[in-house]
Amino acid sequence: MTAHANALENTEAAPMWKSGSNLEKILAEGHFAVTGELGPPKSMNTKLVHNKIDMIKDFVDAANVTDNQTGIVRLSSIGTGILMEQEGLEAVIQMTCRDRNRLAIQSDLMGASVHGIRNVLCLSGDHQSFGNHRGAKNVHDVDSMQLIRMVQEMRDLNKFQGGEEIKGGGPRLFIGTAASPFSSPIEMRPLRLAKKVAAGADFAQSQMIFDMKLFKEYMKRVVDLGLHEKISFLAGVGPLKSPVMARFLHEQIPGIVVPEDCIERIEDAGKGIDSDDKKALQEAYRAEGIKLCIEQIQEVQEIEGVAGVHIMAIQWEAAIEPIVRGAGLYPRPNLGPTG
Amino acid sequence: MIVAEQKPLPDLQRMLKGKKKVLAVGCGTCVSVCFAGGQKETRGLAKALQTAAAVDGEEMVVEEKTVQRQCVQEFIEPLEDDLSEYDAVLSLGCGVGVQTMAERYPKTRVLPGLDTNFMGQPTEPGIWEERCVGCGNCVLEYTGGLCPITRCPKQLMNGPCGGSENGMCEVDTSIPCIWAKIWDNSDNLNLMDMLMEVQPPKDWSTSRGGGMRRTVVRDDLHQPHAIGKATKSEVEAMETSEEDEVPTPEDPHAGEREDAFLKEMGLA
């Protein structure tokens, strides 16, 4: 049976699921979800993809696959996502508005769907000026909010954005959105999430959180607005690799706040080690980064409204296993085949 | 207004190489206010080009004239008689001005002296900022009079992305995040309900995606085939009658205000 026929059959057999994805089921059954991230290579080296899949597939419920992140051309998120699904790792394909107009987005989402993709994360996309094709023309025909609504209407109303019916039904996708709780204007961020809920988002993954005090304030507003009942909120976390990386994230990336005590913890891990012994230093920093990440996961688990974690181990997929094990989140629930 | 900058001198020298006699044509409207192609700039550039040619051991005469509006065919009619003397025209109008010249005088080689940047405004002395992309489908109603189509690098219509930090845009940290500004003023204008509505995908058919746009907004003024075909005497008659029909508003302080504005902008 082809994936398409399978999807059509499932539309009739299991209407209770919006998408039937593993992630949707994990969240629906009240498990604390774990998602990871897989960055495709700047090449067609599928061996690299398979290595990363092997590293993380037993430790996450699904993994995001980035869509030319930071404006750098890479193996496509859908192409990589298909490889992941073939290997038994559920994909959350990221879809940005930077590179495709509404025709291409809808077409690609249907294409992804017939290959068994069931989760999509709707993003504006990093600006091309940060990437390796700085003279490129961006598209932004629709914005991320409009993209969420478009996918939701394709799925629930079987309707193209232009109004025409999608014969046989639209792609059954679990719709994700990004949340950046600490970007400015900070007081509007919970309202922006509310708008995304209204547009049709099913789950949200946040930017990397290190400042728990600020995050708790944000989540309190999310809960006060009742959003946690309408959307599954996955808190973004990530292991710090070194003090340099910690400072870079804090100073250079909008929306990431790394408190001084976190940076100091990573720094202190290197104390007493010969500064020329780069390898030993790196190992010490990384071990502390993983430890800190585990503690943060345990802390966000206690915050009302948090339904899971999204672990962003940037170019460090090997960190996922010790983090998930350390946080007591292994083994992951096995809910049987998707669909 | 339309904002433009002069092309670098070496680019102009390359374009004009081998030409013996060139007419630089300035424009007295937008590009004169942004110091790119007004009478003063046109004179200066003509001299600079001639000197540069002399330094290179080439003989090139660059004469100059400035018209009030290079984008309106009637205003460039007076150039017609002398154009045959020149090997090329270097237009210091905006892109519209260059094309008005090129279309009106198809036998003359018309070259662009400026890079046309955008529609914008001077915000402080020496700085011009873009304000309108001319999308043909204005959204300022929903955004408190501040345009995200022009001023957000991602043209977001439903609020800021995560790249807004301390009110500035990550793409260019010297530029405010326009959504932060819209948000900051939303209480004053009672915009909250509107900002929480999901704005649907924009109809871009009025923008560049649909190709060149052509607008007839005033049927009462529309005279097919009249534009650009008028004779000099007809133009004079038109100008006279326009003056008759549209009297200058009486404003005894207009001159003072203009002076004050120019001084404030550092343009005096």
Coordinates of C-alpha atoms in Angstrom, one line a residue:
Chain A
M1 CA 0.0 0.0 0.0
T2 CA 1.4 3.4 -0.9
A3 CA 1.8 6.0 1.8
H4 CA -0.9 8.1 0.1
A5 CA -3.4 5.3 0.1
N6 CA -2.5 4.6 3.7
A7 CA -3.1 8.3 4.6
L8 CA -6.4 8.3 2.9
E9 CA -7.5 5.1 4.6
N10 CA -6.5 6.5 7.9
T11 CA -8.6 9.6 7.3
E12 CA -11.6 7.3 7.3
A13 CA -10.4 4.8 10.0
A14 CA -9.1 7.2 12.6
P15 CA -10.8 10.6 12.5
M16 CA -10.1 11.0 16.2
W17 CA -6.5 12.1 15.3
K18 CA -5.7 15.3 13.6
S19 CA -2.6 13.8 12.1
G20 CA -2.1 10.5 13.8
S21 CA 1.5 11.3 14.5
N22 CA 3.4 9.8 17.3
L23 CA 4.0 13.2 18.8
E24 CA 0.2 14.0 18.7
K25 CA -0.5 10.7 20.5
I26 CA 2.2 11.1 23.1
L27 CA 0.8 14.5 24.0
A28 CA -2.9 13.4 23.9
E29 CA -2.1 10.6 26.3
G30 CA -0.5 13.0 28.7
H31 CA 3.1 11.8 28.4
F32 CA 5.8 14.4 28.9
A33 CA 6.9 14.7 25.3
V34 CA 10.6 14.8 24.1
T35 CA 11.5 16.2 20.7
G36 CA 14.9 16.7 19.4
E37 CA 16.4 18.4 16.4
L38 CA 18.3 17.1 13.4
G39 CA 20.2 19.6 11.2
P40 CA 20.6 18.2 7.6
P41 CA 24.1 18.4 6.1
K42 CA 25.3 21.0 3.5
S43 CA 25.6 18.1 1.1
M44 CA 23.9 15.0 -0.1
N45 CA 25.8 12.9 2.4
T46 CA 23.0 10.7 3.6
K47 CA 25.5 8.7 5.8
L48 CA 25.7 11.7 8.1
V49 CA 21.9 11.8 8.3
H50 CA 21.7 8.1 9.1
N51 CA 24.4 8.6 11.8
K52 CA 22.4 11.3 13.4
I53 CA 19.2 9.3 13.1
D54 CA 20.8 6.4 14.9
M55 CA 22.1 8.7 17.6
I56 CA 18.7 10.1 18.6
K57 CA 15.9 7.9 17.4
D58 CA 15.4 5.9 20.6
F59 CA 15.5 9.0 22.8
V60 CA 12.9 11.3 21.3
D61 CA 9.3 11.1 20.2
A62 CA 10.0 13.0 17.1
A63 CA 12.7 15.3 15.8
N64 CA 12.6 18.6 14.0
V65 CA 14.4 18.7 10.7
T66 CA 15.5 22.3 10.0
D67 CA 14.6 24.1 6.7
N68 CA 17.8 25.9 5.5
Q69 CA 18.3 27.3 9.0
T70 CA 20.2 30.6 9.3
G71 CA 19.7 31.0 5.6
I72 CA 22.3 28.3 4.7
V73 CA 21.4 25.9 1.9
R74 CA 21.2 22.3 3.2
L75 CA 19.6 19.0 2.2
S76 CA 15.9 19.8 2.2
S77 CA 13.9 19.3 5.3
I78 CA 11.3 17.2 3.5
G79 CA 14.0 15.0 1.8
T80 CA 15.7 14.5 5.1
G81 CA 12.4 14.0 6.9
I82 CA 11.6 11.1 4.5
L83 CA 14.9 9.4 5.3
M84 CA 14.1 9.8 9.0
E85 CA 10.6 8.3 8.7
Q86 CA 12.1 5.3 6.7
E87 CA 14.5 4.7 9.6
G88 CA 11.7 4.9 12.2
L89 CA 12.4 8.4 13.5
E90 CA 9.4 10.6 13.3
A91 CA 10.0 13.9 11.6
V92 CA 8.7 17.4 12.4
I93 CA 9.5 19.1 9.1
Q94 CA 10.2 22.8 9.5
M95 CA 8.6 24.9 6.8
T96 CA 9.7 28.6 6.4
C97 CA 8.0 31.4 4.6
R98 CA 11.3 32.7 3.4
D99 CA 11.9 30.5 0.4
R100 CA 8.4 29.5 -0.9
N101 CA 5.2 31.2 -1.9
R102 CA 1.8 29.9 -1.0
L103 CA 1.7 27.6 -4.1
A104 CA 5.1 26.0 -3.3
I105 CA 4.3 25.6 0.4
Q106 CA 1.0 23.9 -0.2
S107 CA 2.4 21.7 -2.9
D108 CA 5.4 20.7 -0.7
L109 CA 3.2 19.9 2.3
M110 CA 1.1 17.6 0.2
G111 CA 4.2 16.0 -1.2
A112 CA 5.6 15.6 2.4
S113 CA 2.3 14.1 3.5
V114 CA 2.2 11.4 0.8
H115 CA 5.6 10.3 2.0
G116 CA 4.3 9.8 5.5
I117 CA 5.3 13.1 7.2
R118 CA 2.8 14.0 9.9
N119 CA 4.2 17.0 11.7
V120 CA 5.1 20.5 10.5
L121 CA 6.6 23.4 12.3
C122 CA 5.5 26.7 10.7
L123 CA 8.2 29.4 10.8
S124 CA 8.9 32.8 9.3
G125 CA 12.5 31.7 8.6
D126 CA 15.8 33.2 9.4
H127 CA 16.6 36.2 7.2
Q128 CA 18.8 35.3 4.2
S129 CA 21.3 38.0 5.2
F130 CA 22.6 35.7 7.9
G131 CA 23.3 32.9 5.5
N132 CA 25.5 31.9 2.5
H133 CA 23.4 33.5 -0.2
R134 CA 23.1 37.0 1.1
G135 CA 21.9 38.5 -2.2
A136 CA 19.0 36.1 -2.4
K137 CA 15.5 37.5 -2.7
N138 CA 13.2 36.3 0.0
V139 CA 9.6 35.4 -0.5
H140 CA 7.4 36.0 2.5
D141 CA 4.2 35.7 0.5
V142 CA 2.5 34.5 3.7
D143 CA 3.8 34.9 7.2
S144 CA 4.1 32.2 9.9
M145 CA 0.7 33.1 11.3
Q146 CA -0.9 32.8 7.9
L147 CA 1.0 29.6 7.3
I148 CA -0.5 28.0 10.4
R149 CA -4.0 29.0 9.3
M150 CA -3.4 27.8 5.8
V151 CA -2.2 24.3 7.0
Q152 CA -5.1 24.1 9.5
E153 CA -7.6 24.9 6.8
M154 CA -6.0 22.4 4.4
R155 CA -6.3 19.7 7.0
D156 CA -9.6 20.5 8.7
L157 CA -11.6 22.1 5.8
N158 CA -9.9 20.3 3.0
K159 CA -9.4 23.6 1.3
F160 CA -6.5 25.2 -0.5
Q161 CA -5.7 28.7 0.5
G162 CA -7.2 30.0 -2.7
G163 CA -10.5 28.5 -1.7
E164 CA -10.6 25.4 -4.0
E165 CA -11.5 22.0 -2.4
I166 CA -8.7 19.5 -2.0
K167 CA -10.3 16.4 -3.4
G168 CA -9.9 13.4 -1.2
G169 CA -8.8 15.5 1.8
G170 CA -5.9 17.7 2.8
P171 CA -2.6 16.7 4.4
R172 CA -3.1 15.4 7.9
L173 CA -0.4 17.4 9.7
F174 CA 0.1 18.1 13.4
I175 CA 0.8 21.8 13.4
G176 CA 3.6 23.4 15.3
T177 CA 4.7 26.9 16.0
A178 CA 7.7 28.5 17.5
A179 CA 7.5 30.6 20.7
S180 CA 10.2 33.1 21.6
P181 CA 9.2 34.1 25.2
F182 CA 12.1 36.5 25.8
S183 CA 12.2 38.4 22.5
S184 CA 10.9 42.0 22.6
P185 CA 8.3 43.3 23.2
I186 CA 8.3 40.7 26.0
E187 CA 4.9 41.7 27.3
M188 CA 3.2 40.8 24.0
R189 CA 4.8 37.3 23.7
P190 CA 2.0 35.4 25.5
L191 CA -0.5 37.3 23.4
R192 CA 1.4 36.3 20.2
L193 CA 1.1 32.7 21.3
A194 CA -2.7 33.2 21.8
K195 CA -2.9 34.5 18.3
K196 CA -1.1 31.4 17.0
V197 CA -3.5 29.2 18.9
A198 CA -6.4 31.1 17.3
A199 CA -4.7 30.6 13.9
G200 CA -4.7 26.8 14.5
A201 CA -1.4 25.7 16.0
D202 CA -1.5 22.4 17.9
F203 CA 1.9 22.5 19.6
A204 CA 4.5 25.1 20.3
Q205 CA 8.3 24.7 20.8
S206 CA 10.1 27.6 22.5
Q207 CA 13.4 29.2 21.9
M208 CA 16.1 27.8 24.3
I209 CA 15.3 28.6 27.9
F210 CA 18.0 29.1 30.5
D211 CA 16.4 31.8 32.7
M212 CA 13.9 29.8 34.7
K213 CA 12.6 32.8 36.6
L214 CA 11.7 34.7 33.5
F215 CA 10.2 31.5 31.9
K216 CA 8.0 30.9 34.9
E217 CA 6.6 34.4 34.6
Y218 CA 5.9 33.8 31.0
M219 CA 4.3 30.4 31.6
K220 CA 2.1 31.9 34.3
R221 CA 0.7 34.3 31.8
V222 CA 0.2 31.5 29.3
V223 CA -1.7 29.5 31.9
D224 CA -3.7 32.6 33.0
L225 CA -4.8 33.0 29.4
G226 CA -5.8 29.4 29.3
L227 CA -3.5 28.7 26.4
H228 CA -2.0 25.5 27.9
E229 CA -5.3 23.8 27.5
K230 CA -5.5 24.6 23.8
I231 CA -1.9 24.0 22.8
S232 CA 0.8 21.6 23.9
F233 CA 3.8 23.7 25.0
L234 CA 7.2 22.2 24.7
A235 CA 9.9 24.1 26.5
G236 CA 13.1 24.6 24.5
V237 CA 16.3 23.5 26.2
G238 CA 19.8 22.8 25.1
P239 CA 23.2 21.8 26.4
L240 CA 25.8 24.5 26.6
K241 CA 29.1 23.4 25.1
S242 CA 31.4 26.0 26.5
P243 CA 31.5 29.4 28.2
V244 CA 32.1 30.9 24.8
M245 CA 29.0 29.4 23.4
A246 CA 27.0 30.5 26.4
R247 CA 28.1 34.1 26.0
F248 CA 27.5 34.0 22.3
L249 CA 23.9 32.8 22.7
H250 CA 23.3 35.4 25.4
E251 CA 24.8 38.3 23.5
Q252 CA 24.1 37.5 19.9
I253 CA 20.9 35.6 19.6
P254 CA 17.7 37.6 20.2
G255 CA 15.4 35.9 22.6
I256 CA 18.0 33.8 24.3
V257 CA 18.9 34.9 27.9
V258 CA 21.7 32.9 29.6
P259 CA 21.9 34.1 33.2
E260 CA 25.4 34.7 34.6
D261 CA 25.2 31.8 37.0
C262 CA 24.7 29.4 34.2
I263 CA 27.7 30.7 32.4
E264 CA 29.8 30.6 35.6
R265 CA 28.8 27.0 36.2
I266 CA 30.2 26.0 32.8
E267 CA 33.3 28.1 33.4
D268 CA 33.9 26.6 36.8
A269 CA 33.8 23.1 35.4
G270 CA 37.0 24.0 33.6
K271 CA 38.8 25.2 36.8
G272 CA 41.9 23.2 37.7
I273 CA 42.3 21.9 34.2
D274 CA 45.4 23.0 32.3
S275 CA 44.2 25.6 29.8
D276 CA 46.4 24.0 27.1
D277 CA 44.6 20.7 27.5
K278 CA 41.8 21.6 25.1
K279 CA 40.4 18.1 25.0
A280 CA 40.0 17.8 28.8
L281 CA 38.6 21.3 29.0
Q282 CA 36.0 20.5 26.3
E283 CA 35.0 17.3 28.0
A284 CA 34.6 19.1 31.4
Y285 CA 32.5 21.9 29.8
R286 CA 30.3 19.5 27.9
A287 CA 29.7 17.2 30.9
E288 CA 28.6 20.2 32.9
G289 CA 26.4 21.5 30.0
I290 CA 24.6 18.2 29.9
K291 CA 24.2 18.2 33.7
L292 CA 22.8 21.7 33.6
C293 CA 20.4 20.7 30.8
I294 CA 19.1 17.7 32.7
E295 CA 18.4 19.9 35.8
Q296 CA 16.6 22.4 33.6
I297 CA 14.4 19.7 32.1
Q298 CA 13.6 18.5 35.6
E299 CA 12.7 22.1 36.6
V300 CA 10.5 22.8 33.5
Q301 CA 8.6 19.5 34.2
E302 CA 7.3 21.1 37.3
I303 CA 6.0 24.2 35.7
E304 CA 2.3 24.3 35.0
G305 CA 1.4 24.3 31.3
V306 CA 4.6 22.6 30.1
A307 CA 3.8 19.5 28.1
G308 CA 7.2 18.5 27.1
V309 CA 10.7 19.5 26.1
H310 CA 12.3 20.3 22.8
I311 CA 16.0 19.6 23.1
M312 CA 18.2 21.6 20.8
A313 CA 21.7 20.1 20.8
I314 CA 23.1 22.2 18.0
Q315 CA 25.5 20.1 15.9
W316 CA 25.8 17.8 19.0
E317 CA 23.2 15.2 18.5
A318 CA 25.2 12.8 20.7
A319 CA 24.2 14.8 23.7
I320 CA 20.5 13.8 23.4
E321 CA 21.0 10.3 24.8
P322 CA 22.7 11.2 28.1
I323 CA 20.3 14.2 28.6
V324 CA 17.2 12.1 28.1
R325 CA 18.5 9.2 30.2
G326 CA 19.7 11.6 32.9
A327 CA 16.4 13.4 33.1
G328 CA 14.6 10.0 33.6
L329 CA 12.7 10.3 30.4
Y330 CA 14.0 7.0 28.9
P331 CA 12.6 4.8 27.6
R332 CA 10.1 6.7 25.5
P333 CA 6.6 5.4 25.4
N334 CA 5.9 3.0 22.5
L335 CA 2.5 3.8 21.2
G336 CA 2.6 1.5 18.2
P337 CA 2.5 2.6 14.5
T338 CA 1.5 6.1 13.6
G339 CA -1.5 6.9 11.6
Chain B
M1 CA 9.6 61.4 -2.0
I2 CA 11.8 59.2 -4.1
V3 CA 15.3 58.8 -2.7
A4 CA 18.4 58.2 -4.8
E5 CA 22.2 58.4 -4.7
Q6 CA 24.7 59.2 -7.4
K7 CA 26.4 56.2 -9.0
P8 CA 30.1 56.0 -8.2
L9 CA 32.2 58.1 -10.5
P10 CA 34.2 55.1 -12.0
D11 CA 30.8 53.6 -13.1
L12 CA 29.8 56.8 -14.8
Q13 CA 33.2 57.1 -16.5
R14 CA 32.9 53.5 -17.8
M15 CA 29.4 54.2 -19.2
L16 CA 30.5 57.4 -20.9
K17 CA 33.8 56.2 -22.2
G18 CA 34.3 57.3 -25.8
K19 CA 31.5 59.9 -25.7
K20 CA 32.6 63.4 -26.9
K21 CA 29.7 65.5 -25.9
V22 CA 27.3 64.6 -23.1
L23 CA 24.3 66.4 -21.6
A24 CA 23.7 65.8 -17.9
V25 CA 20.1 66.3 -17.1
G26 CA 19.1 67.0 -13.5
C27 CA 15.7 67.0 -11.9
G28 CA 14.4 69.7 -9.6
T29 CA 12.0 67.5 -7.6
C30 CA 12.6 64.5 -5.3
V31 CA 16.3 63.8 -6.1
S32 CA 17.2 67.4 -5.6
V33 CA 15.9 67.3 -2.0
C34 CA 18.1 64.2 -1.3
F35 CA 21.1 65.9 -2.9
A36 CA 21.5 63.4 -5.7
G37 CA 20.3 65.0 -8.9
G38 CA 19.3 68.6 -8.4
Q39 CA 20.8 71.5 -10.3
K40 CA 23.7 71.9 -7.9
E41 CA 24.6 68.2 -8.0
T42 CA 24.2 68.1 -11.8
R43 CA 26.6 71.0 -12.2
G44 CA 29.1 69.5 -9.8
L45 CA 28.9 66.1 -11.5
A46 CA 29.3 67.5 -15.0
K47 CA 32.5 69.3 -13.9
A48 CA 33.8 66.2 -12.2
L49 CA 33.2 64.0 -15.2
Q50 CA 34.9 66.5 -17.5
T51 CA 37.9 66.8 -15.3
A52 CA 38.2 63.1 -14.8
A53 CA 38.1 62.6 -18.6
A54 CA 40.8 65.3 -19.0
V55 CA 43.0 63.5 -16.4
D56 CA 42.6 60.3 -18.5
G57 CA 43.7 62.3 -21.6
E58 CA 40.2 62.2 -23.2
E59 CA 38.2 65.0 -24.6
M60 CA 34.7 65.0 -23.3
V61 CA 32.5 68.0 -22.9
V62 CA 29.7 67.6 -20.3
E63 CA 27.1 70.3 -20.4
E64 CA 24.2 70.3 -17.9
K65 CA 20.6 71.3 -17.7
T66 CA 18.0 70.8 -14.9
V67 CA 14.3 70.3 -15.5
Q68 CA 11.7 70.7 -12.8
R69 CA 10.2 67.3 -13.2
Q70 CA 12.0 64.7 -15.3
C71 CA 9.2 62.2 -14.8
V72 CA 6.6 64.2 -16.7
Q73 CA 7.0 64.3 -20.5
E74 CA 5.9 67.9 -20.8
F75 CA 8.7 69.1 -18.6
I76 CA 11.4 67.5 -20.8
E77 CA 9.9 68.8 -24.1
P78 CA 12.2 71.9 -24.0
L79 CA 15.2 69.6 -24.3
E80 CA 14.1 68.3 -27.7
D81 CA 15.7 70.9 -30.0
D82 CA 19.3 70.5 -28.7
L83 CA 19.5 66.8 -28.1
S84 CA 20.9 65.9 -31.5
E85 CA 24.2 67.7 -30.5
Y86 CA 25.0 65.1 -27.8
D87 CA 26.3 61.6 -28.0
A88 CA 24.5 60.7 -24.8
V89 CA 22.3 62.0 -22.1
L90 CA 23.3 61.3 -18.5
S91 CA 20.0 61.5 -16.6
L92 CA 20.2 62.5 -12.9
G93 CA 16.6 61.8 -12.5
C94 CA 15.2 58.8 -10.6
G95 CA 14.5 55.6 -12.5
V96 CA 11.3 57.1 -13.7
G97 CA 13.0 60.2 -15.0
V98 CA 15.6 58.1 -16.9
Q99 CA 12.8 56.1 -18.6
T100 CA 10.7 59.2 -19.4
M101 CA 13.8 60.6 -21.2
A102 CA 14.5 57.3 -22.9
E103 CA 10.9 56.8 -24.1
R104 CA 10.4 60.4 -25.2
Y105 CA 13.7 60.4 -27.1
P106 CA 14.3 56.9 -28.4
K107 CA 17.1 57.9 -30.7
T108 CA 19.2 59.3 -27.9
R109 CA 21.3 57.1 -25.7
V110 CA 20.0 57.9 -22.2
L111 CA 22.2 56.6 -19.3
P112 CA 21.4 56.5 -15.6
G113 CA 23.5 58.7 -13.3
L114 CA 21.7 57.7 -10.1
D115 CA 20.8 54.5 -8.3
T116 CA 17.2 54.9 -7.2
N117 CA 16.7 53.6 -3.7
F118 CA 13.2 53.9 -2.5
M119 CA 10.2 56.0 -1.5
G120 CA 11.0 57.5 1.9
Q121 CA 11.7 60.5 4.0
P122 CA 14.6 62.3 5.6
T123 CA 14.6 61.4 9.3
E124 CA 17.7 63.4 10.4
P125 CA 20.3 65.4 8.6
G126 CA 22.0 63.1 6.1
I127 CA 19.7 60.1 6.7
W128 CA 16.9 59.0 4.5
E129 CA 14.7 56.1 5.4
E130 CA 12.3 54.0 3.4
R131 CA 8.6 54.2 4.2
C132 CA 6.6 52.8 1.3
V133 CA 7.2 49.9 -1.2
G134 CA 4.1 50.9 -3.2
C135 CA 2.5 47.5 -2.8
G136 CA -0.8 48.9 -4.1
N137 CA -2.8 47.5 -1.2
C138 CA -2.3 49.6 1.9
V139 CA -2.3 47.9 5.3
L140 CA -1.6 51.0 7.4
E141 CA -5.2 50.9 8.7
Y142 CA -4.3 47.8 10.8
T143 CA -0.9 48.8 12.0
G144 CA -1.3 52.2 13.5
G145 CA 0.1 54.0 10.4
L146 CA 3.4 52.2 10.5
C147 CA 4.2 49.9 7.5
P148 CA 5.4 46.3 8.2
I149 CA 5.4 45.5 4.5
T150 CA 8.1 48.2 4.0
R151 CA 9.8 48.2 7.4
C152 CA 9.9 44.5 8.4
P153 CA 12.5 42.5 6.5
K154 CA 10.1 39.6 6.5
Q155 CA 7.1 41.7 5.6
L156 CA 5.3 40.1 8.6
M157 CA 1.6 41.1 8.9
N158 CA 0.8 39.4 12.2
G159 CA 3.3 40.6 14.7
P160 CA 7.1 40.4 15.3
C161 CA 9.3 37.3 14.8
G162 CA 11.7 36.2 17.4
G163 CA 14.4 38.5 16.0
S164 CA 13.2 41.6 17.8
E165 CA 15.6 42.6 20.6
N166 CA 15.3 45.7 22.8
G167 CA 13.0 47.2 20.2
M168 CA 15.5 46.7 17.3
C169 CA 15.6 44.4 14.3
E170 CA 18.2 41.6 14.2
V171 CA 18.6 41.9 10.5
D172 CA 19.9 45.5 10.9
T173 CA 20.3 46.5 14.6
S174 CA 20.3 50.2 13.7
I175 CA 16.7 49.9 12.5
P176 CA 13.8 49.6 14.9
C177 CA 11.7 46.5 14.8
I178 CA 8.5 48.0 13.3
W179 CA 6.3 45.5 15.2
A180 CA 7.8 46.7 18.5
K181 CA 6.9 50.2 17.5
I182 CA 3.4 49.2 16.4
W183 CA 3.0 47.4 19.7
D184 CA 4.3 50.3 21.8
N185 CA 1.7 52.6 20.3
S186 CA -1.2 50.2 20.2
D187 CA -2.6 51.3 23.6
N188 CA -2.7 54.9 22.5
L189 CA -4.6 54.0 19.3
N190 CA -6.8 51.3 20.8
L191 CA -5.3 48.8 18.3
M192 CA -5.2 45.7 20.5
D193 CA -8.3 44.0 19.1
M194 CA -7.1 44.5 15.6
L195 CA -3.6 43.3 16.4
M196 CA -5.1 40.0 17.8
E197 CA -7.0 39.3 14.6
V198 CA -5.2 37.0 12.2
Q199 CA -4.6 39.0 9.1
P200 CA -5.2 36.8 6.1
P201 CA -2.6 36.3 3.3
K202 CA -2.2 39.6 1.5
D203 CA -3.3 40.1 -2.1
W204 CA 0.0 40.8 -3.8
S205 CA -1.5 41.1 -7.2
T206 CA -1.3 44.9 -6.9
S207 CA 2.4 44.6 -6.0
R208 CA 5.3 43.7 -8.2
G209 CA 4.3 40.1 -8.6
G210 CA 1.8 41.1 -11.3
G211 CA 4.3 42.9 -13.5
M212 CA 4.2 46.5 -14.4
R213 CA 1.3 48.4 -13.0
R214 CA -0.8 50.8 -14.9
T215 CA -3.4 53.0 -13.1
V216 CA -6.1 55.2 -14.4
V217 CA -7.7 56.7 -11.4
R218 CA -9.3 59.7 -12.9
D219 CA -11.5 59.1 -15.9
D220 CA -12.4 62.8 -16.0
L221 CA -8.7 63.7 -16.5
H222 CA -7.8 60.8 -18.8
Q223 CA -7.1 61.8 -22.4
P224 CA -5.9 58.8 -24.4
H225 CA -2.8 59.5 -26.4
A226 CA -2.5 63.1 -25.1
I227 CA 0.5 62.5 -22.9
G228 CA 3.8 63.3 -24.4
K229 CA 2.3 64.2 -27.8
A230 CA 1.7 67.8 -27.0
T231 CA 3.5 70.6 -28.8
K232 CA 5.4 73.2 -26.9
S233 CA 2.6 75.7 -27.3
E234 CA 0.1 73.2 -26.1
V235 CA 2.3 72.6 -23.1
E236 CA 2.5 76.3 -22.3
A237 CA -1.2 76.5 -22.7
M238 CA -1.6 73.6 -20.3
E239 CA 0.7 75.1 -17.7
T240 CA -1.1 78.4 -17.9
S241 CA -4.5 76.8 -17.6
E242 CA -3.3 74.6 -14.7
E243 CA -2.2 77.7 -12.9
D244 CA -5.6 79.2 -13.5
E245 CA -7.4 76.2 -12.3
V246 CA -5.3 75.5 -9.2
P247 CA -4.6 78.7 -7.5
T248 CA -1.6 78.6 -5.1
P249 CA -3.0 78.4 -1.6
E250 CA -2.5 81.6 0.3
D251 CA 0.1 81.0 2.9
P252 CA 2.2 84.0 3.7
H253 CA 4.5 81.9 5.9
A254 CA 5.2 79.1 3.4
G255 CA 8.6 80.4 2.6
E256 CA 9.7 80.7 6.2
R257 CA 8.4 77.2 6.9
E258 CA 10.3 75.8 4.0
D259 CA 13.5 77.6 5.2
A260 CA 13.0 76.3 8.7
F261 CA 12.4 72.7 7.5
L262 CA 15.5 72.8 5.3
K263 CA 17.6 74.2 8.1
E264 CA 16.4 71.6 10.5
M265 CA 17.3 68.9 8.0
G266 CA 20.6 70.4 7.5
L267 CA 19.7 71.1 3.9
A268 CA 19.8 74.9 4.0

